[in-house]
XYZ file of C-alpha atoms in Angstrom:
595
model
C 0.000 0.000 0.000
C 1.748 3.999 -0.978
C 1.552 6.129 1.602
C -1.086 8.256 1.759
C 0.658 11.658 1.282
C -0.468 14.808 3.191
C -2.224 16.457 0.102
C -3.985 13.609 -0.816
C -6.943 12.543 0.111
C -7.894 9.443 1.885
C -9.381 6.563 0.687
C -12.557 5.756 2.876
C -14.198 2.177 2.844
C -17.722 3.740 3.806
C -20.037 1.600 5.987
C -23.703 0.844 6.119
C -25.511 3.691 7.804
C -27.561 0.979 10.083
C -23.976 -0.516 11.160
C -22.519 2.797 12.334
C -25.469 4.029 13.904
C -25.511 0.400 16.064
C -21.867 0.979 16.951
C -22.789 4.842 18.589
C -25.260 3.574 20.325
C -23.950 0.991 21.959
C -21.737 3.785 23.680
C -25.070 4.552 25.239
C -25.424 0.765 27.343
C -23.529 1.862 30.498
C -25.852 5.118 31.014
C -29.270 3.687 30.476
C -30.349 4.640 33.687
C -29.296 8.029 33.147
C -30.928 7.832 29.801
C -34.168 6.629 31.269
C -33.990 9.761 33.739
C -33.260 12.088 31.092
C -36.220 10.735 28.941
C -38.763 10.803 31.919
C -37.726 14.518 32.131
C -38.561 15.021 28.614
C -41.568 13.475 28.893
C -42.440 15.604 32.065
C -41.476 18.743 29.953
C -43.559 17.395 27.379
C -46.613 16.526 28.752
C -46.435 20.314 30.617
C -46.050 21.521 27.305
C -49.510 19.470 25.902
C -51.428 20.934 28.606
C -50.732 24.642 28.323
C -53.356 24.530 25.080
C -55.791 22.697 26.789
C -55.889 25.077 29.773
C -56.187 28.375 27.473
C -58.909 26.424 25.551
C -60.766 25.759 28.819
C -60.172 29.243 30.363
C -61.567 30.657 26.665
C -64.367 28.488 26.264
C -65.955 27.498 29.972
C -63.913 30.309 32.339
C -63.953 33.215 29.842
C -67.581 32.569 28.538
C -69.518 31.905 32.124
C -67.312 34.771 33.552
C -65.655 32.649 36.347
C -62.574 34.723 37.946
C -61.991 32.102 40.492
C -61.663 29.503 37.570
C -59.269 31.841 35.504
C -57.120 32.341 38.581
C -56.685 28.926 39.182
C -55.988 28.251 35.621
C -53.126 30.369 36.072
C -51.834 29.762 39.451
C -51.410 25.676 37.261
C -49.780 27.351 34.151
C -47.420 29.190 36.287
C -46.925 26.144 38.836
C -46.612 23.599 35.878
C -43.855 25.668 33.512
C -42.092 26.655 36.753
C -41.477 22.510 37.049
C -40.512 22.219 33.478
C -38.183 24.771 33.731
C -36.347 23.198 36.607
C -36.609 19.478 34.723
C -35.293 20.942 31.615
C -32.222 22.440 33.445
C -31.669 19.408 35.132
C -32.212 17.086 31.740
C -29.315 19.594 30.143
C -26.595 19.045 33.147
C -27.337 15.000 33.183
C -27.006 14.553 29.357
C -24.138 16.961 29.116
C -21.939 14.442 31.642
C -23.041 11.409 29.957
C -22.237 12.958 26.091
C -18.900 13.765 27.521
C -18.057 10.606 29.065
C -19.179 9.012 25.960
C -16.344 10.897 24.129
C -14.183 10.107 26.396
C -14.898 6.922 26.228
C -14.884 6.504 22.374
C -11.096 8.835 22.201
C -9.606 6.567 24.913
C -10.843 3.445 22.641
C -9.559 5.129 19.400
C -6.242 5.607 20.792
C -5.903 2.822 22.514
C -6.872 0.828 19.364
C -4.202 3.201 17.533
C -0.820 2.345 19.962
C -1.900 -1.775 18.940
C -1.521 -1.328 15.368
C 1.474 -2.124 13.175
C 4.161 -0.428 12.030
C 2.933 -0.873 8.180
C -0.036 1.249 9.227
C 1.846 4.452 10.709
C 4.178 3.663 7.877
C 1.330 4.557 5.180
C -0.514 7.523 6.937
C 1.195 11.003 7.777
C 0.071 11.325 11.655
C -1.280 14.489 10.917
C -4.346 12.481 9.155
C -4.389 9.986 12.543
C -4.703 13.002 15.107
C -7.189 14.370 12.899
C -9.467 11.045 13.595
C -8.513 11.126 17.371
C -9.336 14.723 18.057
C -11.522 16.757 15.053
C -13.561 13.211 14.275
C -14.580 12.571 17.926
C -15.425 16.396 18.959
C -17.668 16.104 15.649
C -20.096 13.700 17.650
C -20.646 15.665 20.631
C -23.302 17.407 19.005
C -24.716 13.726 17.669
C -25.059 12.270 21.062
C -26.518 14.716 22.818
C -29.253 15.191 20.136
C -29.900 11.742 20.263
C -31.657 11.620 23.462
C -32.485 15.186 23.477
C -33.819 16.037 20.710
C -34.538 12.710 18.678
C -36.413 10.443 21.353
C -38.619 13.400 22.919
C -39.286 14.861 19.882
C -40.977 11.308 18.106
C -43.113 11.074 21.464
C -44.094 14.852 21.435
C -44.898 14.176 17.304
C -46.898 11.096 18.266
C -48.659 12.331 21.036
C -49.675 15.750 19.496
C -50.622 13.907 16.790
C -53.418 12.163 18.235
C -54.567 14.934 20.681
C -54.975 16.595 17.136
C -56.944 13.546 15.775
C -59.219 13.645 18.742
C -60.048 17.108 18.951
C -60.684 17.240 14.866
C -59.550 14.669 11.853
C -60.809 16.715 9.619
C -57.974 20.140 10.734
C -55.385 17.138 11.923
C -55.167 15.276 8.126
C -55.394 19.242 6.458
C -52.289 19.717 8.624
C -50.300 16.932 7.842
C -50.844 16.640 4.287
C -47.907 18.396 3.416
C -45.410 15.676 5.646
C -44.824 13.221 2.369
C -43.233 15.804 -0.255
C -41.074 16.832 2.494
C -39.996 13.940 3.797
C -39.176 13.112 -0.036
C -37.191 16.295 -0.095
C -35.345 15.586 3.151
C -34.008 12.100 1.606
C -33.042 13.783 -1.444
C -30.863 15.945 -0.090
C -29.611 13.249 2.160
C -28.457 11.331 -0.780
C -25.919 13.908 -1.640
C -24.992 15.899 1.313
C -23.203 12.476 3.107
C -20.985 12.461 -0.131
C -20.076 16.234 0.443
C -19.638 15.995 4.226
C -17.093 13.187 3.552
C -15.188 15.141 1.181
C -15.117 18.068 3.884
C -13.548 15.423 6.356
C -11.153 14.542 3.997
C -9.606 18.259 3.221
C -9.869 19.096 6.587
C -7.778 15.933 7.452
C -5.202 17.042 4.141
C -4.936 20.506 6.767
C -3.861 18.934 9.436
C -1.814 16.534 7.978
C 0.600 19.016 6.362
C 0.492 21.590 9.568
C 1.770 18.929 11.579
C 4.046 17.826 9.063
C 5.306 21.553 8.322
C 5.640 22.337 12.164
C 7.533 19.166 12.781
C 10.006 20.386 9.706
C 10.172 23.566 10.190
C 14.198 23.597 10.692
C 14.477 21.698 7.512
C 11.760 24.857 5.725
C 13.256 27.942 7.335
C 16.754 26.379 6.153
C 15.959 26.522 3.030
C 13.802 29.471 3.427
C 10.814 27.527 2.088
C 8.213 29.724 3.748
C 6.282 31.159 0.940
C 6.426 28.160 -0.492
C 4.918 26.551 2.037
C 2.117 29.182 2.859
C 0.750 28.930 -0.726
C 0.687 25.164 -0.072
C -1.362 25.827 3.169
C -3.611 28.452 1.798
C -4.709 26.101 -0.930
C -5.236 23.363 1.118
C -7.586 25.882 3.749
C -9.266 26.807 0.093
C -9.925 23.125 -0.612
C -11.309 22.488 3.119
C -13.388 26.170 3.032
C -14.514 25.336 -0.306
C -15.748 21.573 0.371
C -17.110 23.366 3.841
C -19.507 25.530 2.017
C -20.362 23.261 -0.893
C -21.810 20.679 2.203
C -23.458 23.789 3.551
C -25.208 25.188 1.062
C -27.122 21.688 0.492
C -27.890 21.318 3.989
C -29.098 25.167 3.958
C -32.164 23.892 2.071
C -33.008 21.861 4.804
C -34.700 24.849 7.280
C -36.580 26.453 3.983
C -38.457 23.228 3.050
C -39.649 22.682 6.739
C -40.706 26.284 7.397
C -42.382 26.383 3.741
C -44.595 23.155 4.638
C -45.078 24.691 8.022
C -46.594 27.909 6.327
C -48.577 25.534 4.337
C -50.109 23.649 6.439
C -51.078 26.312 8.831
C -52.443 27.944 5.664
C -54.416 24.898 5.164
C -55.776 23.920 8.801
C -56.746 27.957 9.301
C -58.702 27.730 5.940
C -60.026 24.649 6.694
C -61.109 25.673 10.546
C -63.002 28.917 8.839
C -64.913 26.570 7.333
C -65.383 24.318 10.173
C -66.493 27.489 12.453
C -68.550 28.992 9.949
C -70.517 25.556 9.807
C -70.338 25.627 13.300
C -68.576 22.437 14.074
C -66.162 23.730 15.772
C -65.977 26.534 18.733
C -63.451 29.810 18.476
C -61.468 28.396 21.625
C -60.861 24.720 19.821
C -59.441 26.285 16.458
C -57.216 28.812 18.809
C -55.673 25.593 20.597
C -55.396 23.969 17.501
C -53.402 26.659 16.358
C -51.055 26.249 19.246
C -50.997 22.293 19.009
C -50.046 22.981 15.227
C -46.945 25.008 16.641
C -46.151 22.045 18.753
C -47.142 19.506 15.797
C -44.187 21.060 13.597
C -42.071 22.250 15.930
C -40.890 18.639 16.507
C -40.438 17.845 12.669
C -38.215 21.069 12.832
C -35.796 19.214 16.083
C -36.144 16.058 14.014
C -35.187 17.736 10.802
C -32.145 19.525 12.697
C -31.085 15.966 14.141
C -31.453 14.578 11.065
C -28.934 17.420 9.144
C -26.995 16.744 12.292
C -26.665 13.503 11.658
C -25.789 13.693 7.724
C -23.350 16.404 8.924
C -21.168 14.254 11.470
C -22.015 10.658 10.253
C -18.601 11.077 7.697
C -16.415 11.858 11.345
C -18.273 8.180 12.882
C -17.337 6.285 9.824
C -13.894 7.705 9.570
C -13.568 7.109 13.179
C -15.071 2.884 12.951
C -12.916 2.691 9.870
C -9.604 3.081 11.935
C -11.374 0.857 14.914
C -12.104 -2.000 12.373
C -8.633 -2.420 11.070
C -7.138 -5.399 12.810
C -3.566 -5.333 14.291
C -1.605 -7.352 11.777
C 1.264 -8.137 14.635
C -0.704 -9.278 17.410
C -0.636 -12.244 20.453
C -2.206 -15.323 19.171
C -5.128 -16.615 20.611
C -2.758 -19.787 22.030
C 0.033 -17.298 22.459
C 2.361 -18.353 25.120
C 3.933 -16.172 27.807
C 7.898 -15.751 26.812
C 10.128 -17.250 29.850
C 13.702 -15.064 30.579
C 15.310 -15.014 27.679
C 18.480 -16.757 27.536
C 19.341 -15.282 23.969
C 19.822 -18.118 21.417
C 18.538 -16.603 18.055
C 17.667 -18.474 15.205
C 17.048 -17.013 11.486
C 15.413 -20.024 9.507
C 14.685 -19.234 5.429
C 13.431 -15.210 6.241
C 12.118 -13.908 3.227
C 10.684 -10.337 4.413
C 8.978 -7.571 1.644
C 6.820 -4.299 2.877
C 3.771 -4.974 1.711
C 3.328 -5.883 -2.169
C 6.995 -4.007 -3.143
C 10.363 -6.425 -3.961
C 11.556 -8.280 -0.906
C 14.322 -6.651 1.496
C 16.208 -9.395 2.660
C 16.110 -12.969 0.957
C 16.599 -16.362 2.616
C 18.904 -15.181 5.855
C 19.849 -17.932 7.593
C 21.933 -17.504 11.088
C 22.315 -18.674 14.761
C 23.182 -16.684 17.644
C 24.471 -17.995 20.872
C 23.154 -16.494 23.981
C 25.655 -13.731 24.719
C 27.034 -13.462 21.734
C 27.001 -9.626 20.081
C 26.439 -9.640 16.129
C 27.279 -6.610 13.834
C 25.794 -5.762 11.175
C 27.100 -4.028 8.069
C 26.728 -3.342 4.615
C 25.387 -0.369 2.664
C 22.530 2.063 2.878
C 19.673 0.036 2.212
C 20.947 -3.370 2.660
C 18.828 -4.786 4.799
C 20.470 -4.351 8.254
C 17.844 -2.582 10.150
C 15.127 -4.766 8.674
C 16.265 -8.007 10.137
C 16.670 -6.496 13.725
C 12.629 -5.103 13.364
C 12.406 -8.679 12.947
C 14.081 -9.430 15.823
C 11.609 -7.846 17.742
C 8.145 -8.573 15.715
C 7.339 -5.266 14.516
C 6.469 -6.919 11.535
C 6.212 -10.607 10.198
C 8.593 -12.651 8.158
C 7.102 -13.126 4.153
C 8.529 -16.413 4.716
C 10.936 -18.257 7.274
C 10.829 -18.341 10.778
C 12.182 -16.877 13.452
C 13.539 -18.501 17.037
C 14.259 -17.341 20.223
C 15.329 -19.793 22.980
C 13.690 -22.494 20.184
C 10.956 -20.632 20.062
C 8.824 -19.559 16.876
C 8.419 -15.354 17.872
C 4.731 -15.515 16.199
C 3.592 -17.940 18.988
C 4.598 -15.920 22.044
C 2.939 -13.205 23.808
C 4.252 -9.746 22.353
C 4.498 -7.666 25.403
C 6.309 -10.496 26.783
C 8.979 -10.347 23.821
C 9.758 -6.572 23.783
C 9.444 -6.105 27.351
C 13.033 -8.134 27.668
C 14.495 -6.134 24.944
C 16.319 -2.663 24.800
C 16.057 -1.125 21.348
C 18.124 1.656 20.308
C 16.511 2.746 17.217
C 18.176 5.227 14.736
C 15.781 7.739 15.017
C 16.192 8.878 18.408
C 13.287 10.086 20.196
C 13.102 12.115 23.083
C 9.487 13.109 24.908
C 8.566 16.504 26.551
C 9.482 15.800 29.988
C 12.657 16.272 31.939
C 16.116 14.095 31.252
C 15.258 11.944 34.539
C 11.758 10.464 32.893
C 13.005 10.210 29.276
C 16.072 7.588 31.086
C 13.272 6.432 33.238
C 11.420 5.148 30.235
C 13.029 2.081 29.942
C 12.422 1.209 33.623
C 9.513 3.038 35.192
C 10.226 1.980 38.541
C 13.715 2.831 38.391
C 15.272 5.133 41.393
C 17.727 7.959 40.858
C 20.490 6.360 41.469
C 19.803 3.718 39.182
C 19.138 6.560 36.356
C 22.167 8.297 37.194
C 24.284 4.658 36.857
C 23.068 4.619 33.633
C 23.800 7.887 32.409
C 27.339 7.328 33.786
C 27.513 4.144 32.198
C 27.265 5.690 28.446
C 29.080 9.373 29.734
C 25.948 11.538 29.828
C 26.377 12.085 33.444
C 29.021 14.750 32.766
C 26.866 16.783 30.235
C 23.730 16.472 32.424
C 25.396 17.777 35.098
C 26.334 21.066 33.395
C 23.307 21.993 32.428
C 20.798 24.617 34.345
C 18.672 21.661 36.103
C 20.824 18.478 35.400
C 18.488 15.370 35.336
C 15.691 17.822 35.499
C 16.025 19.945 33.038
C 12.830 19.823 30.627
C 13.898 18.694 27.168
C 11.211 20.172 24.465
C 9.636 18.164 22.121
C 11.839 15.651 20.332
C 14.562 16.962 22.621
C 15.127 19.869 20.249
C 17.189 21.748 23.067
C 20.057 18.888 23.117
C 22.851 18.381 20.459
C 22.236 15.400 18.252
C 24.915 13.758 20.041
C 23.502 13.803 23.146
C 20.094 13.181 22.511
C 21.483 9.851 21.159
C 23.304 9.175 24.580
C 20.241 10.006 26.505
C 18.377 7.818 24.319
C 21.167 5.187 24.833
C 21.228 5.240 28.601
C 17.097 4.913 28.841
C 18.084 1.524 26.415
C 20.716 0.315 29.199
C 18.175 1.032 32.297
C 15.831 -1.545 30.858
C 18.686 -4.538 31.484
C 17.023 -6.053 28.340
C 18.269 -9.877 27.557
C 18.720 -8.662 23.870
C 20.052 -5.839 23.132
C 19.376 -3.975 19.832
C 21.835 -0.641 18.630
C 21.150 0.498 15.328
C 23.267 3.056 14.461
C 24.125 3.988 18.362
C 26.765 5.871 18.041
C 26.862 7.678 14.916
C 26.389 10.973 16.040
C 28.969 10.876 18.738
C 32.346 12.823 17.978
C 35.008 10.779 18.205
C 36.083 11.291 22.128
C 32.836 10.842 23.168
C 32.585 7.207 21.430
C 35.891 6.515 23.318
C 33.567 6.956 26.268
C 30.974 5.139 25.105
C 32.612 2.491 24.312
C 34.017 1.095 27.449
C 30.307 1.284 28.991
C 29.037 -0.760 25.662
C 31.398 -3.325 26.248
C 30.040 -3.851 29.637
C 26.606 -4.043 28.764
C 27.135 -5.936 25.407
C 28.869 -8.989 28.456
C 26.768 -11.741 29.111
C 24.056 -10.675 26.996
C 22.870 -11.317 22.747
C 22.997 -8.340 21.246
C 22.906 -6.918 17.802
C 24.886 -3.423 16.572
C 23.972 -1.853 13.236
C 26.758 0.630 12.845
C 28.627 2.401 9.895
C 31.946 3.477 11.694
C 34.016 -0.220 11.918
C 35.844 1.507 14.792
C 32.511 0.026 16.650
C 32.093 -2.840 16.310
C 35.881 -4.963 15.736
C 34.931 -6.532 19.199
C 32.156 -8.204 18.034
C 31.979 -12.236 18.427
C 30.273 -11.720 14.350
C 30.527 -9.414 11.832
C 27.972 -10.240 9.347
C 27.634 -8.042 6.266
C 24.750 -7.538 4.543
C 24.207 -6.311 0.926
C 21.470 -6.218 -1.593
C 19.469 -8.486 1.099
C 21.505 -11.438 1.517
C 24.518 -12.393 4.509
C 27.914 -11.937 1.852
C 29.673 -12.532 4.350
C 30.238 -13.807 7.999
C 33.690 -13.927 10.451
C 35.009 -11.974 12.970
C 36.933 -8.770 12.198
C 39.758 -10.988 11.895
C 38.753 -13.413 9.613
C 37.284 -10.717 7.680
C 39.568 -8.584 7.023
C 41.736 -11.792 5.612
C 39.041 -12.729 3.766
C 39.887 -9.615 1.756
C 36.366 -9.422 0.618
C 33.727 -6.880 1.424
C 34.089 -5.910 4.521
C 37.546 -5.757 3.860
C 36.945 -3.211 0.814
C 34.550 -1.050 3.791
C 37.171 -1.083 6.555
C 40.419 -0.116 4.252
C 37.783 2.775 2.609
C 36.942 4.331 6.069
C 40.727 3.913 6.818
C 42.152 5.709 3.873
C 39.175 8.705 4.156
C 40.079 9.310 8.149
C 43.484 9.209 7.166
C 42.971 11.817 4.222
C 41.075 13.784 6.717
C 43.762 13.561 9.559
C-alpha cells in the first residue's frame, strides 16, 4: 500500500448507515439509567407543554364565557406552577445529558487511541500522523453534538410528534389530516438531499484531514523549511489546502441550507391549510373559536418537533462522515498481534535463530532474501553493509514489529509468532536510529526504559554511556525539561540520553542500530568502554557504519542487496579480503585523508 501523502486525500471504505449508527449507540449501554432519567424529564417537559393549550382552551371556552374569575385564577396559578417545574426538569435534563455525552467521548477517544498504539508499524508507515490526530481529536469532537441530540432532541421529539398527533386527531380529523398533508413531499425532499450531502460531508472530512496533515508535518520540519527558506512556499501550499477544506465546507453547507426552507415552507402551508379549513369548520359551526385557537397552538407544537427532528437529522448527515472515519480506523485489525494460544515468553536466555526469512513491505520487492543464522546467547552480532541493505530490517524482525514473508524466526527455540508480544519486547532494549526524546525532563526520558527505576539507578546509567558529565552542566541536570523531540540537546547527546534509557531496561537482547553515529570521536571513546560492559553476558545486535565500533564483536555479518555476503570476525574478515575488507580499508584511507 503507498503512503497516503499529506495532500492527498484518503481513501474511505464507507459503511452501512444501520452498522454505524448500532456501533454509537452501543456507547449509550452503560448510562441507560441516566438515559431513562433524562427521557422521563422530557416526557415531564412534554406533557407540561400538551397541557398549556388545553388550559387556554378551557379558560376561553368554559372560564372566559360563564365569567368565572376564580376559575381563571386557578388556571393560572397551574400554568405558572406547571412551567415553573418544566423549567427546573429541563435544566436538570441539560446538566445529566451533558456528563453522559462527555463521558461518551471520552470513552470513544480513549478506545480510538488505545486501538491506535496496537496497530502495526505498516499502518503508521502509510498515513502522515497528521491524518491519525485528525481522527482522534476533530472526528470525535464532531459527535458531541450527535449524542446529545440523540436523546435530546430525537427520542422526545418522536413522542411529542406522536402524542400531538393524536390529541390533534381527537379534537378534529378533519384540521389534523389538512395539517399533515404536506409531511410526504417533504420527507421526499429531506431524503433527497440526504443522498448527496453524506458524499459532500465526507469530502469536507477529507480536506480538513489534508490541513492537518501538512500543519503537523510543516511544524515538525520547520528547521528543515526555514533552512531553506521555504516559507512562501509553504504558505501557498497551506492556503490552498484551507481553500480546498473552506470550499468543500460551504459546498456541504449550502445543500444542507435547504433543509430549514423546506420545513418552514410546509409549516406555512399547512397552517395555511388547517386555518382555511377551521373557517370553514367554524362557519358551519362544528367547531368553537377556543378549539381552532388551541389547535393553532398544538399545530406550533405539531411542527415544531419535525423542525428538532429535521435539525437531528442534518446533524446527523453532517457528522455521520467523522463516525465512519472514526469505525474505519477501529475495524482495522492489528496485523502483529498475540495469538489466541500465544504463550507467555520465559527469561530469555538469547539463542537466536534465522530459519529461510524472506521479508517484503507490503506488495513491493523483498528486502532481505533467505537469511539464515544462529546466535548464541551472549554473543554480540554486527551488522554491516550499505545504505539500504537490509540491516535494520532483520533487527525489526528481531523484535516482531512486523512478520517474516517467509521463514521463521527462534528465540530460545521458540517460533516469535507464537509468544505473547508484550512479553517479547518487554526483555528487549532497542536503540533505534531515530532517536526520540518526549517533553518531559532528562530523569523520565532515562526512566522510560524502567519506570520503577530510582535515581540512582538513572544516574548509573547515564554514567555508564558518559551523559552524566553533560547532564550535570546543564541549568537543572536530570531535570532539566527537554522540548519536544529533545530539540534543546545536540544530536549527540540526545542519542546518549536515548542510549542510557536503552541500558536502564537490562534487556536480555540488546538492539543498537546506528548507536553511536552521532557521537564525535572522544565521546565514542567513552561510550565504548560502557558498551562493552553491557554488550557482556548478553545477545545483542549493533547496526553501525563506523568499523571503529564494532571490531569486538563475536560476528561481523555483512549484509548487501538483502543477503549475509559474508560472515567472520573482524579478523577473519579482514583476511578474507572481501567486502568488509573493501569497507574497513575505505573508512581507513578517508580518516586518514582527513587527519
Amino acid at each position: 500500500m503507498a503512503r497516503n501523502a499529506v495532500k492527498e486525500d484518503e481513501i474511505s471504505n464507507v459503511s452501512s448507515k444501520k452498522e454505524t449508527l448500532k456501533k454509537l449507540l452501543k456507547y449509550l449501554k452503560p448510562y441507560k439509567l441516566k438515559v431513562f432519567i433524562v427521557i422521563l424529564l422530557l416526557i415531564f417537559v412534554m406533557m407540561c407543554g400538551l397541557v398549556n393549550p388545553y388550559l387556554l382552551k378551557n379558560a376561553i371556552d368554559i372560564q372566559i364565557a360563564n365569567s368565572n374569575v376564580n376559575g381563571l385564577i386557578i388556571i393560572a396559578v397551574v400554568l405558572c406552577f406547571l412551567n415553573f417545574l418544566s423549567m427546573i426538569a429541563s435544566k436538570k435534563r441539560i446538566v445529566i445529558m451533558s456528563s453522559i455525552t462527555n463521558n461518551i467521548l471520552l470513552t470513544i477517544r480513549n478506545e480510538l487511541y488505545s486501538h491506535i498504539q496496537k496497530l502495526s508499524f505498516s499502518f503508521f508507515d502509510n498515513r502522515p500522523a497528521g491524518k491519525i490526530l485528525a481522527r482522534v481529536m476533530g472526528d470525535v469532537n464532531a459527535l458531541q453534538e450527535l449524542f446529545s441530540n440523540s436523546i435530546t432532541t430525537l427520542i422526545p421529539d418522536t413522542l411529542s410528534l406522536i402524542c400531538v398527533t393524536i390529541v390533534m386527531f381527537s379534537m378534529n380529523y378533519k384540521l389534523a389530516l389538512s395539517a399533515i398533508i404536506i409531511l410526504p413531499l417533504l420527507f421526499v425532499s429531506l431524503f433527497s438531499i440526504e443522498k448527496f450531502a453524506t458524499k459532500r460531508w465526507m469530502n469536507y472530512r477529507k480536506k480538513r484531514s489534508n490541513l492537518n496533515a501538512f500543519t503537523h508535518e510543516d511544524f515538525s520540519g520547520i528547521r528543515v523549511i526555514q533552512c531553506f527558506a521555504k516559507e512562501k512556499d509553504t504558505s501557498e501550499t497551506f492556503l490552498s489546502l484551507v481553500n480546498d477544506m473552506v470550499n468543500s465546507f460551504v459546498s456541504s453547507v449550502r445543500l444542507n441550507d435547504f433543509f430549514w426552507p423546506l420545513v418552514e415552507l410546509s409549516w406555512g402551508i399547512g397552517s395555511i391549510v388547517v386555518y382555511w379549513v377551521g373557517a370553514g369548520l367554524i362557519t358551519k359551526g362544528d367547531i368553537s373559536v377556543g378549539t381552532l385557537i388551541a389547535f393553532t397552538l398544538y399545530i406550533t407544537m405539531f411542527w415544531k418537533p419535525i423542525m428538532n427532528i429535521s435539525d437531528f437529522y442534518n446533524t446527523l448527515i453532517t457528522n455521520f462522515a467523522a463516525a465512519e472515519r472514526i469505525f474505519e480506523i477501529m475495524s482495522i485489525d492489528p496485523y502483529i498481534i498475540s495469538g489466541k494460544s500465544a504463550i507467555k515468553m520465559p527469561k530469555i536466555k538469547g539463542h537466536v535463530e534465522f530459519k529461510n526469512v524472506t521479508f517484503a513491505y507490503d506488495d513491493d520487492d523483498a528486502v532481505i532474501h533467505d537469511i539464515n543464522f544462529k546466535i548464541k546467547p551472549g554473543e554480540s552480532i554486527a551488522l554491516v553493509g550499505p545504505t539500504g541493505a537490509g540491516k535494520t530490517t532483520i533487527v525489526n524482525l528481531i523484535s516482531r514489529f512486523y512478520d517474516t514473508t517467509k521463514g521463521d524466526i527462534f528465540i530460545d527455540n521458540l517460533n516469535v509468532k507464537n509468544v505473547e508480544l508484550y512479553s517479547l519486547r518487554s526483555q528487549m532494549g532497542i536503540m533505534l536510529q531515530d532517536t526520540f526524546l518526549f517533553s518531559a525532563s532528562i530523569k523520565e526520558n532515562i526512566r522510560y526504559g524502567k519506570l520503577n527505576a530510582t535515581d540512582n539507578e538513572i544516574i548509573a546509567a547515564a554514567k555508564a554511556v558518559s551523559a552524566h558529565d553533560f547532564i550535570m552542566k546543564l541549568e537543572n541536570g536530570y531535570d532539566t525539561e527537554v522540548n519536544e523531540r529533545g530539540s534543546r540537546l545536540s544530536v549527540g547527546q540526545r542519542q546518549l540520553i536515548s542510549f542510557a534509557r536503552a541500558l536502564l531496561a537490562n534487556p536480555r537482547i540488546l538492539i543498537l542500530d546506528e548507536a553511536t553515529s552521532n557521537i564525535d570521536t572522544y565521546t565514542e571513546s567513552l561510550v565504548q568502554t560502557g558498551i562493552n560492559k553491557l554488550l557482556n553476558g548478553r545477545t545483542s545486535f549493533v547496526i553501525a557504519h563506523r568499523l571503529s565500533t564494532i571490531r569486538d564483536c563475536d560476528k561481523i555479518m555483512v549484509i548487501d542487496d538483502g543477503k549475509i555476503c559474508e560472515c567472520g570476525n573482524h579478523e577473519e574478515l579482514i583476511q578474507l579480503k572481501g567486502k568488509y575488507y573493501d569497507l574497513f580499508i575505505a573508512q581507513y584511507n578517508f580518516l586518514k585523508e582527513g587527519a
